[in-house]
Amino acid sequence: MKRFPTLARAILLLVAVAAPRAWAQGPPYQTDDPVPVDLHHYEFYIFGSADGTPAEMDSQGPAFEFNWGAVPRVQLHTILPWGVVAPSNNPAYLPGGTGPTEFGLTDTELGAKIAYIKESKYVPQIGTFTMFEMPTGSYSKGLGVGKVWYRLPVWLQKNIGHWLVDGGAGETVVPQTGYRDFPYGGFLVKYTFGETLEFGGEVVAHGKEGFAAPQTQASTLIDMGGSYHFKHSEHQQFLFAYGHSVAGQTENYAYVGMYWTWGKDDKDADAKPGFLRQALGRNEFE
């Protein structure tokens, strides 16, 4: 069966556990970071993404990501995704890449990001972002793995003026027939242009994921992307990225989404997305 790869990760704004005005990235990039959301702050994403090889194209969307700064230096994370698995059914990629095209709920992602070492003048921030992929997608249709599987990375990050440098590596553990455990890692450099635009590039790589996954062979990609901060709503951003393999199996990656953040210290009622303000009621902001 095919596995839908969850690609999206979290975090974009200020964090209390890092150095002053330390910025994180996460989406739209594949490289993640060790910077949790501020205590009692929240992040919400609506996004779509795609990751595919000649064996199979998997797309994700609509997908919803929520991050919560639950306690100091700890962020709780979830992604609820719908998606499409589209095998190529090309005999050249047997035994992988076979089956009908399917759409539905895929595996739900739960995670916890923990910052262990704070960023300082000479030391990067260091932390982990453990992921638990829950088997909510249909295994028989190729929309899920059918068992809980894990991502176990370590990430490092350093802010240098308008520049951000981030990288790390980890192991994915997939205890299911047709899949295999594999290493992955990434290195990202990002630059902030004024108050509205961030742009960055990354190199990401992963090992063979097994014939039940689209990524039947190892691959290395270069991705470019960024975020646009809306001038009249500092808590809202538009995210975008695209990448292509430069070594190993041919692979494409794309991401587009909207992002909001808010928290108890925000004085502006517009800190929450409009649909959340309606759900919570006006009294909270009066």
Short mmCIF file of N, CA, C and O in Angstrom, two decimals, residues 44-113:
data_model
loop_
_atom_site.label_atom_id
_atom_site.label_comp_id
_atom_site.label_asym_id
_atom_site.label_seq_id
_atom_site.Cartn_x
_atom_site.Cartn_y
_atom_site.Cartn_z
N PHE A 44 -2.18 28.52 13.51
CA PHE A 44 -3.14 27.76 12.72
C PHE A 44 -2.80 27.93 11.24
O PHE A 44 -2.54 29.04 10.78
N TYR A 45 -2.77 26.82 10.51
CA TYR A 45 -2.48 26.81 9.08
C TYR A 45 -3.61 26.12 8.33
O TYR A 45 -4.16 25.11 8.80
N ILE A 46 -3.94 26.64 7.15
CA ILE A 46 -4.71 25.92 6.15
C ILE A 46 -3.81 25.81 4.93
O ILE A 46 -3.32 26.83 4.43
N PHE A 47 -3.55 24.59 4.45
CA PHE A 47 -2.56 24.45 3.40
C PHE A 47 -2.84 23.27 2.49
O PHE A 47 -3.67 22.40 2.76
N GLY A 48 -2.12 23.28 1.39
CA GLY A 48 -2.08 22.16 0.46
C GLY A 48 -0.64 21.91 0.08
O GLY A 48 0.17 22.85 0.02
N SER A 49 -0.28 20.66 -0.14
CA SER A 49 1.09 20.34 -0.51
C SER A 49 1.09 19.14 -1.44
O SER A 49 0.09 18.45 -1.60
N ALA A 50 2.23 18.92 -2.07
CA ALA A 50 2.38 17.78 -2.97
C ALA A 50 3.80 17.27 -2.89
O ALA A 50 4.75 18.05 -2.74
N ASP A 51 3.95 15.97 -2.95
CA ASP A 51 5.27 15.34 -2.97
C ASP A 51 5.14 14.09 -3.82
O ASP A 51 4.34 13.20 -3.50
N GLY A 52 5.90 14.03 -4.90
CA GLY A 52 5.72 12.90 -5.79
C GLY A 52 6.97 12.50 -6.52
O GLY A 52 7.93 13.28 -6.65
N THR A 53 6.97 11.27 -7.01
CA THR A 53 8.04 10.70 -7.81
C THR A 53 7.40 10.08 -9.05
O THR A 53 6.17 10.03 -9.16
N PRO A 54 8.19 9.58 -9.99
CA PRO A 54 7.59 8.89 -11.15
C PRO A 54 6.75 7.68 -10.76
O PRO A 54 5.88 7.26 -11.53
N ALA A 55 6.96 7.14 -9.56
CA ALA A 55 6.17 5.99 -9.12
C ALA A 55 4.78 6.41 -8.64
O ALA A 55 3.80 5.70 -8.88
N GLU A 56 4.69 7.56 -7.98
CA GLU A 56 3.41 7.98 -7.41
C GLU A 56 3.45 9.45 -7.02
O GLU A 56 4.47 9.95 -6.52
N MET A 57 2.35 10.15 -7.23
CA MET A 57 2.20 11.54 -6.78
C MET A 57 1.19 11.57 -5.64
O MET A 57 0.06 11.10 -5.79
N ASP A 58 1.60 12.09 -4.52
CA ASP A 58 0.71 12.25 -3.37
C ASP A 58 0.52 13.73 -3.09
O ASP A 58 1.50 14.47 -2.96
N SER A 59 -0.71 14.16 -3.00
CA SER A 59 -1.00 15.55 -2.66
C SER A 59 -1.81 15.59 -1.38
O SER A 59 -2.54 14.67 -1.05
N GLN A 60 -1.67 16.69 -0.66
CA GLN A 60 -2.31 16.86 0.64
C GLN A 60 -3.11 18.14 0.63
O GLN A 60 -2.59 19.21 0.29
N GLY A 61 -4.38 18.04 0.96
CA GLY A 61 -5.20 19.23 1.02
C GLY A 61 -6.67 18.92 0.72
O GLY A 61 -6.96 18.06 -0.11
N PRO A 62 -7.58 19.58 1.43
CA PRO A 62 -7.24 20.58 2.44
C PRO A 62 -6.64 19.93 3.69
O PRO A 62 -7.05 18.84 4.08
N ALA A 63 -5.69 20.60 4.29
CA ALA A 63 -5.07 20.12 5.52
C ALA A 63 -5.03 21.26 6.53
O ALA A 63 -4.91 22.43 6.16
N PHE A 64 -5.13 20.90 7.80
CA PHE A 64 -5.23 21.89 8.87
C PHE A 64 -4.20 21.57 9.94
O PHE A 64 -4.16 20.45 10.45
N GLU A 65 -3.39 22.56 10.27
CA GLU A 65 -2.34 22.39 11.28
C GLU A 65 -2.60 23.33 12.44
O GLU A 65 -2.95 24.50 12.25
N PHE A 66 -2.41 22.82 13.65
CA PHE A 66 -2.62 23.62 14.86
C PHE A 66 -1.46 23.38 15.81
O PHE A 66 -1.07 22.23 16.08
N ASN A 67 -0.88 24.48 16.33
CA ASN A 67 0.23 24.41 17.28
C ASN A 67 -0.12 25.23 18.52
O ASN A 67 -0.67 26.33 18.41
N TRP A 68 0.28 24.72 19.68
CA TRP A 68 -0.09 25.35 20.95
C TRP A 68 1.15 25.40 21.85
O TRP A 68 1.78 24.36 22.09
N GLY A 69 1.47 26.59 22.35
CA GLY A 69 2.53 26.73 23.33
C GLY A 69 2.00 26.34 24.70
O GLY A 69 1.59 27.18 25.49
N ALA A 70 2.03 25.05 24.99
CA ALA A 70 1.34 24.51 26.16
C ALA A 70 2.03 24.86 27.48
O ALA A 70 1.39 25.27 28.45
N VAL A 71 3.34 24.70 27.53
CA VAL A 71 4.14 25.02 28.70
C VAL A 71 5.44 25.63 28.19
O VAL A 71 5.76 25.51 27.01
N PRO A 72 6.22 26.29 29.06
CA PRO A 72 7.47 26.88 28.59
C PRO A 72 8.36 25.87 27.87
O PRO A 72 8.56 24.75 28.35
N ARG A 73 8.84 26.26 26.69
CA ARG A 73 9.76 25.45 25.88
C ARG A 73 9.13 24.19 25.29
O ARG A 73 9.83 23.32 24.80
N VAL A 74 7.81 24.09 25.33
CA VAL A 74 7.14 22.91 24.78
C VAL A 74 5.98 23.35 23.91
O VAL A 74 5.14 24.15 24.32
N GLN A 75 5.91 22.79 22.73
CA GLN A 75 4.80 23.03 21.80
C GLN A 75 4.12 21.71 21.47
O GLN A 75 4.78 20.71 21.15
N LEU A 76 2.80 21.69 21.53
CA LEU A 76 2.02 20.54 21.08
C LEU A 76 1.51 20.83 19.67
O LEU A 76 1.15 21.97 19.35
N HIS A 77 1.43 19.80 18.86
CA HIS A 77 1.25 19.98 17.42
C HIS A 77 0.32 18.90 16.87
O HIS A 77 0.35 17.74 17.30
N THR A 78 -0.52 19.29 15.90
CA THR A 78 -1.34 18.31 15.19
C THR A 78 -1.61 18.78 13.77
O THR A 78 -1.68 19.99 13.51
N ILE A 79 -1.74 17.83 12.85
CA ILE A 79 -2.16 18.09 11.47
C ILE A 79 -3.27 17.11 11.13
O ILE A 79 -3.12 15.89 11.30
N LEU A 80 -4.40 17.64 10.68
CA LEU A 80 -5.51 16.83 10.21
C LEU A 80 -5.58 16.99 8.69
O LEU A 80 -5.99 18.04 8.20
N PRO A 81 -5.17 15.98 7.93
CA PRO A 81 -5.04 16.14 6.48
C PRO A 81 -6.00 15.27 5.66
O PRO A 81 -6.27 14.11 6.01
N TRP A 82 -6.49 15.84 4.59
CA TRP A 82 -7.10 15.05 3.53
C TRP A 82 -6.13 15.05 2.35
O TRP A 82 -5.34 15.99 2.20
N GLY A 83 -6.20 14.03 1.52
CA GLY A 83 -5.25 14.00 0.42
C GLY A 83 -5.60 13.01 -0.66
O GLY A 83 -6.59 12.28 -0.58
N VAL A 84 -4.76 13.00 -1.68
CA VAL A 84 -4.91 12.13 -2.85
C VAL A 84 -3.65 11.30 -3.03
O VAL A 84 -2.54 11.84 -2.92
N VAL A 85 -3.81 10.00 -3.27
CA VAL A 85 -2.70 9.15 -3.70
C VAL A 85 -2.97 8.77 -5.15
O VAL A 85 -4.06 8.33 -5.50
N ALA A 86 -1.98 9.01 -6.01
CA ALA A 86 -2.16 8.78 -7.45
C ALA A 86 -0.99 7.97 -8.00
O ALA A 86 0.01 8.54 -8.48
N PRO A 87 -1.05 6.63 -7.91
CA PRO A 87 0.02 5.79 -8.46
C PRO A 87 0.13 5.93 -9.97
O PRO A 87 -0.88 6.13 -10.66
N SER A 88 1.34 5.81 -10.49
CA SER A 88 1.53 5.92 -11.93
C SER A 88 1.17 4.64 -12.67
O SER A 88 0.88 4.66 -13.87
N ASN A 89 1.18 3.50 -11.94
CA ASN A 89 0.92 2.18 -12.54
C ASN A 89 1.85 1.92 -13.72
O ASN A 89 1.48 1.30 -14.71
N ASN A 90 3.07 2.41 -13.60
CA ASN A 90 4.09 2.18 -14.61
C ASN A 90 4.87 0.92 -14.25
O ASN A 90 5.45 0.83 -13.16
N PRO A 91 4.91 -0.08 -15.16
CA PRO A 91 5.60 -1.34 -14.85
C PRO A 91 7.07 -1.16 -14.48
O PRO A 91 7.66 -2.01 -13.81
N ALA A 92 7.66 -0.04 -14.89
CA ALA A 92 9.07 0.19 -14.60
C ALA A 92 9.35 0.33 -13.11
O ALA A 92 10.49 0.16 -12.67
N TYR A 93 8.30 0.65 -12.32
CA TYR A 93 8.50 0.90 -10.89
C TYR A 93 7.93 -0.20 -10.01
O TYR A 93 7.81 -0.02 -8.80
N LEU A 94 7.56 -1.33 -10.62
CA LEU A 94 7.06 -2.46 -9.84
C LEU A 94 8.14 -2.92 -8.84
O LEU A 94 9.33 -2.86 -9.14
N PRO A 95 7.72 -3.36 -7.64
CA PRO A 95 6.34 -3.56 -7.18
C PRO A 95 5.68 -2.30 -6.61
O PRO A 95 4.60 -2.37 -6.04
N GLY A 96 6.32 -1.13 -6.71
CA GLY A 96 5.73 0.10 -6.21
C GLY A 96 4.89 0.79 -7.26
O GLY A 96 4.89 0.45 -8.45
N GLY A 97 4.14 1.81 -6.81
CA GLY A 97 3.41 2.67 -7.73
C GLY A 97 2.24 2.03 -8.45
O GLY A 97 1.95 2.38 -9.59
N THR A 98 1.55 1.11 -7.80
CA THR A 98 0.41 0.45 -8.43
C THR A 98 -0.85 0.67 -7.59
O THR A 98 -0.80 0.79 -6.37
N GLY A 99 -2.01 0.70 -8.27
CA GLY A 99 -3.29 0.84 -7.59
C GLY A 99 -4.09 1.99 -8.14
O GLY A 99 -3.60 2.78 -8.95
N PRO A 100 -5.34 2.12 -7.70
CA PRO A 100 -6.19 3.22 -8.19
C PRO A 100 -5.89 4.53 -7.48
O PRO A 100 -5.31 4.56 -6.39
N THR A 101 -6.30 5.63 -8.09
CA THR A 101 -6.22 6.94 -7.44
C THR A 101 -7.31 7.04 -6.38
O THR A 101 -8.47 6.69 -6.63
N GLU A 102 -6.94 7.52 -5.19
CA GLU A 102 -7.88 7.59 -4.08
C GLU A 102 -7.78 8.95 -3.40
O GLU A 102 -6.72 9.58 -3.37
N PHE A 103 -8.92 9.41 -2.84
CA PHE A 103 -8.97 10.63 -2.05
C PHE A 103 -9.64 10.35 -0.73
O PHE A 103 -10.63 9.60 -0.65
N GLY A 104 -9.14 10.96 0.34
CA GLY A 104 -9.77 10.80 1.64
C GLY A 104 -8.88 11.29 2.76
O GLY A 104 -7.80 11.86 2.54
N LEU A 105 -9.33 11.05 4.00
CA LEU A 105 -8.54 11.39 5.17
C LEU A 105 -7.29 10.52 5.20
O LEU A 105 -7.35 9.32 4.98
N THR A 106 -6.14 11.15 5.44
CA THR A 106 -4.89 10.41 5.53
C THR A 106 -4.46 10.34 7.00
O THR A 106 -5.22 10.70 7.89
N ASP A 107 -3.25 9.88 7.25
CA ASP A 107 -2.80 9.70 8.62
C ASP A 107 -2.66 11.05 9.33
O ASP A 107 -2.06 12.00 8.80
N THR A 108 -3.19 11.13 10.54
CA THR A 108 -3.15 12.35 11.35
C THR A 108 -1.82 12.44 12.10
O THR A 108 -1.34 11.45 12.65
N GLU A 109 -1.27 13.64 12.11
CA GLU A 109 0.03 13.83 12.75
C GLU A 109 -0.12 14.49 14.11
O GLU A 109 -0.77 15.53 14.25
N LEU A 110 0.50 13.90 15.13
CA LEU A 110 0.60 14.48 16.46
C LEU A 110 2.07 14.63 16.80
O LEU A 110 2.90 13.81 16.38
N GLY A 111 2.41 15.67 17.54
CA GLY A 111 3.81 15.86 17.85
C GLY A 111 4.04 16.76 19.04
O GLY A 111 3.13 17.45 19.53
N ALA A 112 5.28 16.75 19.51
CA ALA A 112 5.70 17.61 20.61
C ALA A 112 7.09 18.16 20.29
O ALA A 112 8.03 17.38 20.06
N LYS A 113 7.21 19.48 20.25
CA LYS A 113 8.49 20.14 20.03
C LYS A 113 9.01 20.63 21.38
O LYS A 113 8.31 21.32 22.12
#
